[in-house]
Structures are given as structure tokens and as C-alpha cells.
Amino acid sequence: MSTAVDFSARLRGRERLLGYWVVCDNPVATERLAGLGYDYVCVDGQHGLIDYAGWLAGLTAIDAARGSAGIVRVPANDPAWIGRALDAGARGVIVPLVDTAEEAAAAVRACRYPPRGVRSYGPSRSNLRIGPSPAEANEQVACVVMIETADGLANVAEICAVEGLDAVYVGPSDLTLALGGRAPGDPAVADRLDAALKTVVGAAERAGIGCGMHCADGATAARRLGAGFTFATVSSDLHHLEEAAAAHLREARQGPA
């Protein structure tokens, strides 16, 4: 099992990492998930059912499990949200809907203290495990931006080349819609999506940064890692809860074999 402390270094080093996604405000369950051996657990502050107090509780639970690194997908590319996630102890942020190199550079600056960035000093919880000096914190937190729009895809090479950016992360649902799909997973744009993914992987490899993707299941994650992605996230707690409950219900209704 990896340690949370080396997460950013491993991400920058393009090591293969596997993560899990949390959308429910359930710190006890999050702690159990963080103890399974995933390299990181992401608390979803954009589409998850979690407020800021939930981010804090989730990150604390992840740290308590002593294995996974706790990261946060923030609601927007906003220095206030990024700073709050890092102050709560996130070891990295995933920033959605980044379309240009300028926007990626703004996300990087929001993650770093001056003179490298614009992060305001006030590590309410994070200095218990990150830093504690600003220079150390700058090295120990990761900035990841999402490629999930037509503009982001068109500008991916320039985005990947931004100094200080640690990784890019594909949001396949939004990217599928951006490519003309009618819904996430639309087979009509599968070939276009595959071509787009190769473009993202190539741009990240040339820039020497990490390249990740959200995946529906472990088999898909393994396939993406085999295709050049350096990290992959598996599904979510809410999806798996529903999936497991439905499977047990089917078995119970079928009766004994």
C-alpha cells in the first residue's frame, strides 16, 4: 500500500496510481474505503452530495485510515475553493472545466504560496500533515486540471506544458457530450472519444506530467492504464452501493438455487 505522503511525487513521476471516488457525505464509509489500498480517494466537491464540512470530515477520515491520499475535486477553478480544499488537508485538487493554458496556470497559482502563486496562508488543518512550511507545502500538494470540453481538448498540448501543472484528468462524460454524444457512453462517438483520449495521453507524455481518467469499473481502469494513462479512478461509492444492493435484491427474489 502506498503512503499518502508521497502522492504528489508519485503523480509527477508518472507512476501508475489507482483511486476511488466519493460522492456521499459518510465519513465512516469513506474511512473504510480509504483502508482498502487505493492510492488516493477523491472527495467530489463539484457533483458530490457534500458541503465544505463534508470535505473536511472526508479528508480527516481518509487520513485516519493511513494509506490513501485524500484529494478534492473542487466546484470550479476558483482560488477560494482551491485554497479551502488545501487548507482542509487535501493533498491535491482536481479542477474542472479547464479550457486554456491560462486557466490551467491560474489553477496552479492558486495551489502555491507566494512567490510561486497566490494561495493565501491559513492552513487551518493541513499543516498537521502537509508542510508545515509554505515551501514544503508547495511541493507536497498536487494540481490536476480536467480535460472535458472541446476547447480543453483543442488546447491540451498547451495546457500540459504549463509550468507547475502536475497532471491532467479526463472527464469522459462531459468530453463525450463535447464530441457530439447524446449521453455519456454514447457508442456513436466511441471512435472520436478514443482518438481524443490518445491525444490527451500523448500531450501529457510529451510534457512529462501525469494523465488520469475517471472509469466506470476496475476493468476499464486497467484498460486505460494499459493504454498510457498513468492514474485512474474507479467509479464511486454511491454507484457501488446501488449496484450491490440491486444484485442482492435480484438474488433474494430468485430464491434458492
GROMACS .gro file of C-alpha atoms in nm:
model
  257
    1MET     CA    1   0.000   0.000   0.000
    2SER     CA    2   0.128   0.345  -0.084
    3THR     CA    3   0.159   0.616   0.175
    4ALA     CA    4  -0.029   0.941   0.137
    5VAL     CA    5   0.286   1.145   0.194
    6ASP     CA    6   0.442   1.058  -0.142
    7PHE     CA    7   0.129   1.103  -0.353
    8SER     CA    8   0.236   1.420  -0.536
    9ALA     CA    9   0.583   1.287  -0.609
   10ARG     CA   10   0.441   0.963  -0.746
   11LEU     CA   11   0.189   1.153  -0.956
   12ARG     CA   12   0.460   1.379  -1.100
   13GLY     CA   13   0.679   1.074  -1.157
   14ARG     CA   14   0.406   0.921  -1.375
   15GLU     CA   15   0.377   0.613  -1.156
   16ARG     CA   16   0.065   0.404  -1.201
   17LEU     CA   17  -0.190   0.501  -0.939
   18LEU     CA   18  -0.543   0.380  -0.869
   19GLY     CA   19  -0.802   0.589  -0.692
   20TYR     CA   20  -1.159   0.580  -0.570
   21TRP     CA   21  -1.434   0.844  -0.588
   22VAL     CA   22  -1.658   0.953  -0.301
   23VAL     CA   23  -1.980   1.149  -0.357
   24CYS     CA   24  -2.162   1.068  -0.030
   25ASP     CA   25  -2.116   1.257   0.296
   26ASN     CA   26  -2.040   0.946   0.501
   27PRO     CA   27  -1.702   0.974   0.676
   28VAL     CA   28  -1.721   0.627   0.832
   29ALA     CA   29  -1.772   0.465   0.493
   30THR     CA   30  -1.501   0.687   0.344
   31GLU     CA   31  -1.257   0.571   0.611
   32ARG     CA   32  -1.335   0.208   0.529
   33LEU     CA   33  -1.282   0.272   0.159
   34ALA     CA   34  -0.955   0.454   0.223
   35GLY     CA   35  -0.823   0.150   0.406
   36LEU     CA   36  -0.866  -0.085   0.109
   37GLY     CA   37  -0.538   0.004  -0.062
   38TYR     CA   38  -0.629   0.266  -0.320
   39ASP     CA   39  -0.351   0.517  -0.378
   40TYR     CA   40  -0.591   0.809  -0.340
   41VAL     CA   41  -0.955   0.879  -0.259
   42CYS     CA   42  -1.118   1.183  -0.417
   43VAL     CA   43  -1.393   1.371  -0.236
   44ASP     CA   44  -1.617   1.518  -0.506
   45GLY     CA   45  -1.695   1.878  -0.422
   46GLN     CA   46  -1.838   1.954  -0.766
   47HIS     CA   47  -2.110   1.696  -0.829
   48GLY     CA   48  -2.092   1.511  -0.498
   49LEU     CA   49  -2.356   1.546  -0.226
   50ILE     CA   50  -2.103   1.701   0.009
   51ASP     CA   51  -2.063   2.052   0.153
   52TYR     CA   52  -1.741   2.202   0.288
   53ALA     CA   53  -1.787   2.043   0.631
   54GLY     CA   54  -1.817   1.713   0.446
   55TRP     CA   55  -1.488   1.775   0.265
   56LEU     CA   56  -1.318   1.828   0.599
   57ALA     CA   57  -1.476   1.519   0.754
   58GLY     CA   58  -1.397   1.309   0.449
   59LEU     CA   59  -1.032   1.415   0.438
   60THR     CA   60  -0.997   1.350   0.810
   61ALA     CA   61  -1.146   1.004   0.763
   62ILE     CA   62  -0.908   0.928   0.476
   63ASP     CA   63  -0.609   1.033   0.686
   64ALA     CA   64  -0.734   0.817   0.973
   65ALA     CA   65  -0.717   0.510   0.750
   66ARG     CA   66  -0.344   0.580   0.694
   67GLY     CA   67  -0.298   0.464   0.339
   68SER     CA   68  -0.474   0.662   0.068
   69ALA     CA   69  -0.409   1.026  -0.012
   70GLY     CA   70  -0.716   1.245   0.023
   71ILE     CA   71  -0.782   1.482  -0.265
   72VAL     CA   72  -1.078   1.704  -0.360
   73ARG     CA   73  -1.245   1.785  -0.689
   74VAL     CA   74  -1.331   2.149  -0.630
   75PRO     CA   75  -1.652   2.305  -0.768
   76ALA     CA   76  -1.474   2.548  -1.001
   77ASN     CA   77  -1.140   2.698  -1.099
   78ASP     CA   78  -1.161   2.949  -0.815
   79PRO     CA   79  -0.872   3.034  -0.579
   80ALA     CA   80  -1.114   3.048  -0.285
   81TRP     CA   81  -1.238   2.692  -0.338
   82ILE     CA   82  -0.892   2.560  -0.413
   83GLY     CA   83  -0.748   2.726  -0.103
   84ARG     CA   84  -1.024   2.593   0.120
   85ALA     CA   85  -0.972   2.238  -0.004
   86LEU     CA   86  -0.597   2.259   0.057
   87ASP     CA   87  -0.643   2.424   0.398
   88ALA     CA   88  -0.869   2.132   0.495
   89GLY     CA   89  -0.584   1.894   0.424
   90ALA     CA   90  -0.630   1.784   0.063
   91ARG     CA   91  -0.307   1.656  -0.085
   92GLY     CA   92  -0.422   1.770  -0.425
   93VAL     CA   93  -0.710   1.922  -0.613
   94ILE     CA   94  -0.881   1.828  -0.937
   95VAL     CA   95  -1.002   2.143  -1.112
   96PRO     CA   96  -1.293   2.102  -1.357
   97LEU     CA   97  -1.367   2.262  -1.694
   98VAL     CA   98  -1.023   2.397  -1.777
   99ASP     CA   99  -1.021   2.519  -2.139
  100THR     CA  100  -0.691   2.704  -2.185
  101ALA     CA  101  -0.332   2.721  -2.071
  102GLU     CA  102  -0.412   3.049  -1.897
  103GLU     CA  103  -0.684   2.884  -1.695
  104ALA     CA  104  -0.452   2.596  -1.607
  105ALA     CA  105  -0.185   2.844  -1.496
  106ALA     CA  106  -0.440   3.016  -1.273
  107ALA     CA  107  -0.520   2.683  -1.107
  108VAL     CA  108  -0.150   2.618  -1.048
  109ARG     CA  109  -0.103   2.962  -0.890
  110ALA     CA  110  -0.399   2.901  -0.660
  111CYS     CA  111  -0.226   2.587  -0.528
  112ARG     CA  112   0.107   2.756  -0.447
  113TYR     CA  113   0.206   3.011  -0.186
  114PRO     CA  114   0.389   3.329  -0.294
  115PRO     CA  115   0.617   3.392  -0.467
  116ARG     CA  116   0.523   3.091  -0.681
  117GLY     CA  117   0.150   3.153  -0.656
  118VAL     CA  118  -0.138   3.335  -0.491
  119ARG     CA  119  -0.255   3.090  -0.223
  120SER     CA  120  -0.343   3.275   0.095
  121TYR     CA  121  -0.170   3.148   0.408
  122GLY     CA  122  -0.401   2.993   0.666
  123PRO     CA  123  -0.355   2.614   0.676
  124SER     CA  124  -0.629   2.551   0.932
  125ARG     CA  125  -0.581   2.175   0.929
  126SER     CA  126  -0.338   2.094   0.652
  127ASN     CA  127  -0.021   2.183   0.844
  128LEU     CA  128  -0.083   1.883   1.069
  129ARG     CA  129   0.032   1.662   0.781
  130ILE     CA  130   0.145   1.885   0.493
  131GLY     CA  131   0.442   2.118   0.511
  132PRO     CA  132   0.441   2.284   0.756
  133SER     CA  133   0.647   2.550   0.576
  134PRO     CA  134   0.497   2.714   0.265
  135ALA     CA  135   0.785   2.592   0.051
  136GLU     CA  136   0.729   2.234   0.165
  137ALA     CA  137   0.355   2.262   0.111
  138ASN     CA  138   0.412   2.387  -0.242
  139GLU     CA  139   0.596   2.063  -0.320
  140GLN     CA  140   0.357   1.833  -0.137
  141VAL     CA  141   0.025   1.929  -0.295
  142ALA     CA  142  -0.076   1.842  -0.650
  143CYS     CA  143  -0.260   2.049  -0.907
  144VAL     CA  144  -0.463   1.846  -1.157
  145VAL     CA  145  -0.686   2.002  -1.422
  146MET     CA  146  -0.967   1.836  -1.612
  147ILE     CA  147  -0.984   1.799  -1.990
  148GLU     CA  148  -1.354   1.761  -2.064
  149THR     CA  149  -1.454   2.024  -2.320
  150ALA     CA  150  -1.394   2.083  -2.690
  151ASP     CA  151  -1.172   2.382  -2.609
  152GLY     CA  152  -0.979   2.190  -2.346
  153LEU     CA  153  -0.913   1.912  -2.595
  154ALA     CA  154  -0.808   2.157  -2.866
  155ASN     CA  155  -0.566   2.326  -2.626
  156VAL     CA  156  -0.445   2.016  -2.442
  157ALA     CA  157  -0.084   2.042  -2.559
  158GLU     CA  158  -0.055   2.400  -2.433
  159ILE     CA  159  -0.233   2.308  -2.108
  160CYS     CA  160   0.003   2.018  -2.041
  161ALA     CA  161   0.302   2.246  -2.097
  162VAL     CA  162   0.201   2.487  -1.817
  163GLU     CA  163   0.482   2.514  -1.562
  164GLY     CA  164   0.392   2.361  -1.227
  165LEU     CA  165   0.097   2.158  -1.351
  166ASP     CA  166   0.119   1.806  -1.214
  167ALA     CA  167  -0.139   1.620  -1.421
  168VAL     CA  168  -0.444   1.633  -1.645
  169TYR     CA  169  -0.757   1.429  -1.585
  170VAL     CA  170  -1.018   1.328  -1.840
  171GLY     CA  171  -1.385   1.363  -1.755
  172PRO     CA  172  -1.528   1.112  -2.005
  173SER     CA  173  -1.893   1.204  -1.960
  174ASP     CA  174  -1.852   1.573  -2.040
  175LEU     CA  175  -1.595   1.500  -2.309
  176THR     CA  176  -1.838   1.259  -2.478
  177LEU     CA  177  -2.103   1.531  -2.483
  178ALA     CA  178  -1.848   1.781  -2.616
  179LEU     CA  179  -1.769   1.543  -2.901
  180GLY     CA  180  -2.135   1.530  -3.003
  181GLY     CA  181  -2.260   1.239  -2.799
  182ARG     CA  182  -2.622   1.242  -2.688
  183ALA     CA  183  -2.538   1.096  -2.345
  184PRO     CA  184  -2.235   0.965  -2.156
  185GLY     CA  185  -2.120   0.639  -2.309
  186ASP     CA  186  -2.287   0.710  -2.645
  187PRO     CA  187  -2.142   0.446  -2.883
  188ALA     CA  188  -2.195   0.679  -3.177
  189VAL     CA  189  -1.892   0.884  -3.071
  190ALA     CA  190  -1.680   0.599  -2.933
  191ASP     CA  191  -1.420   0.630  -3.209
  192ARG     CA  192  -1.397   1.008  -3.160
  193LEU     CA  193  -1.357   0.959  -2.787
  194ASP     CA  194  -1.081   0.703  -2.835
  195ALA     CA  195  -0.898   0.942  -3.066
  196ALA     CA  196  -0.939   1.224  -2.813
  197LEU     CA  197  -0.800   1.006  -2.534
  198LYS     CA  198  -0.493   0.925  -2.742
  199THR     CA  199  -0.443   1.297  -2.798
  200VAL     CA  200  -0.458   1.368  -2.425
  201VAL     CA  201  -0.227   1.079  -2.337
  202GLY     CA  202   0.026   1.189  -2.597
  203ALA     CA  203   0.024   1.551  -2.483
  204ALA     CA  204   0.077   1.455  -2.120
  205GLU     CA  205   0.355   1.212  -2.206
  206ARG     CA  206   0.540   1.471  -2.412
  207ALA     CA  207   0.509   1.723  -2.127
  208GLY     CA  208   0.620   1.465  -1.871
  209ILE     CA  209   0.315   1.506  -1.646
  210GLY     CA  210   0.056   1.264  -1.511
  211CYS     CA  211  -0.252   1.170  -1.711
  212GLY     CA  212  -0.563   1.029  -1.546
  213MET     CA  213  -0.920   0.933  -1.623
  214HIS     CA  214  -1.242   0.853  -1.442
  215CYS     CA  215  -1.352   0.495  -1.510
  216ALA     CA  216  -1.678   0.310  -1.462
  217ASP     CA  217  -1.515  -0.001  -1.314
  218GLY     CA  218  -1.188  -0.171  -1.236
  219ALA     CA  219  -1.167  -0.348  -1.572
  220THR     CA  220  -1.194  -0.015  -1.753
  221ALA     CA  221  -0.931   0.135  -1.522
  222ALA     CA  222  -0.692  -0.149  -1.606
  223ARG     CA  223  -0.754  -0.098  -1.977
  224ARG     CA  224  -0.689   0.277  -1.953
  225LEU     CA  225  -0.367   0.223  -1.760
  226GLY     CA  226  -0.261  -0.022  -2.029
  227ALA     CA  227  -0.333   0.243  -2.293
  228GLY     CA  228  -0.097   0.501  -2.146
  229PHE     CA  229  -0.287   0.670  -1.867
  230THR     CA  230  -0.077   0.694  -1.552
  231PHE     CA  231  -0.362   0.703  -1.300
  232ALA     CA  232  -0.728   0.602  -1.299
  233THR     CA  233  -1.022   0.644  -1.065
  234VAL     CA  234  -1.276   0.367  -1.014
  235SER     CA  235  -1.646   0.457  -1.013
  236SER     CA  236  -1.797   0.593  -0.687
  237ASP     CA  237  -1.936   0.492  -0.351
  238LEU     CA  238  -2.295   0.577  -0.445
  239HIS     CA  239  -2.282   0.376  -0.768
  240HIS     CA  240  -2.136   0.072  -0.595
  241LEU     CA  241  -2.385   0.094  -0.309
  242GLU     CA  242  -2.675   0.090  -0.554
  243GLU     CA  243  -2.513  -0.180  -0.767
  244ALA     CA  244  -2.452  -0.412  -0.470
  245ALA     CA  245  -2.800  -0.358  -0.324
  246ALA     CA  246  -2.962  -0.432  -0.661
  247ALA     CA  247  -2.760  -0.751  -0.703
  248HIS     CA  248  -2.860  -0.879  -0.360
  249LEU     CA  249  -3.224  -0.795  -0.429
  250ARG     CA  250  -3.217  -0.995  -0.752
  251GLU     CA  251  -3.061  -1.292  -0.575
  252ALA     CA  252  -3.313  -1.281  -0.291
  253ARG     CA  253  -3.611  -1.266  -0.526
  254GLN     CA  254  -3.481  -1.556  -0.731
  255GLY     CA  255  -3.486  -1.775  -0.424
  256PRO     CA  256  -3.264  -2.076  -0.351
  257ALA     CA  257  -3.086  -2.235  -0.646
   0.00000   0.00000   0.00000
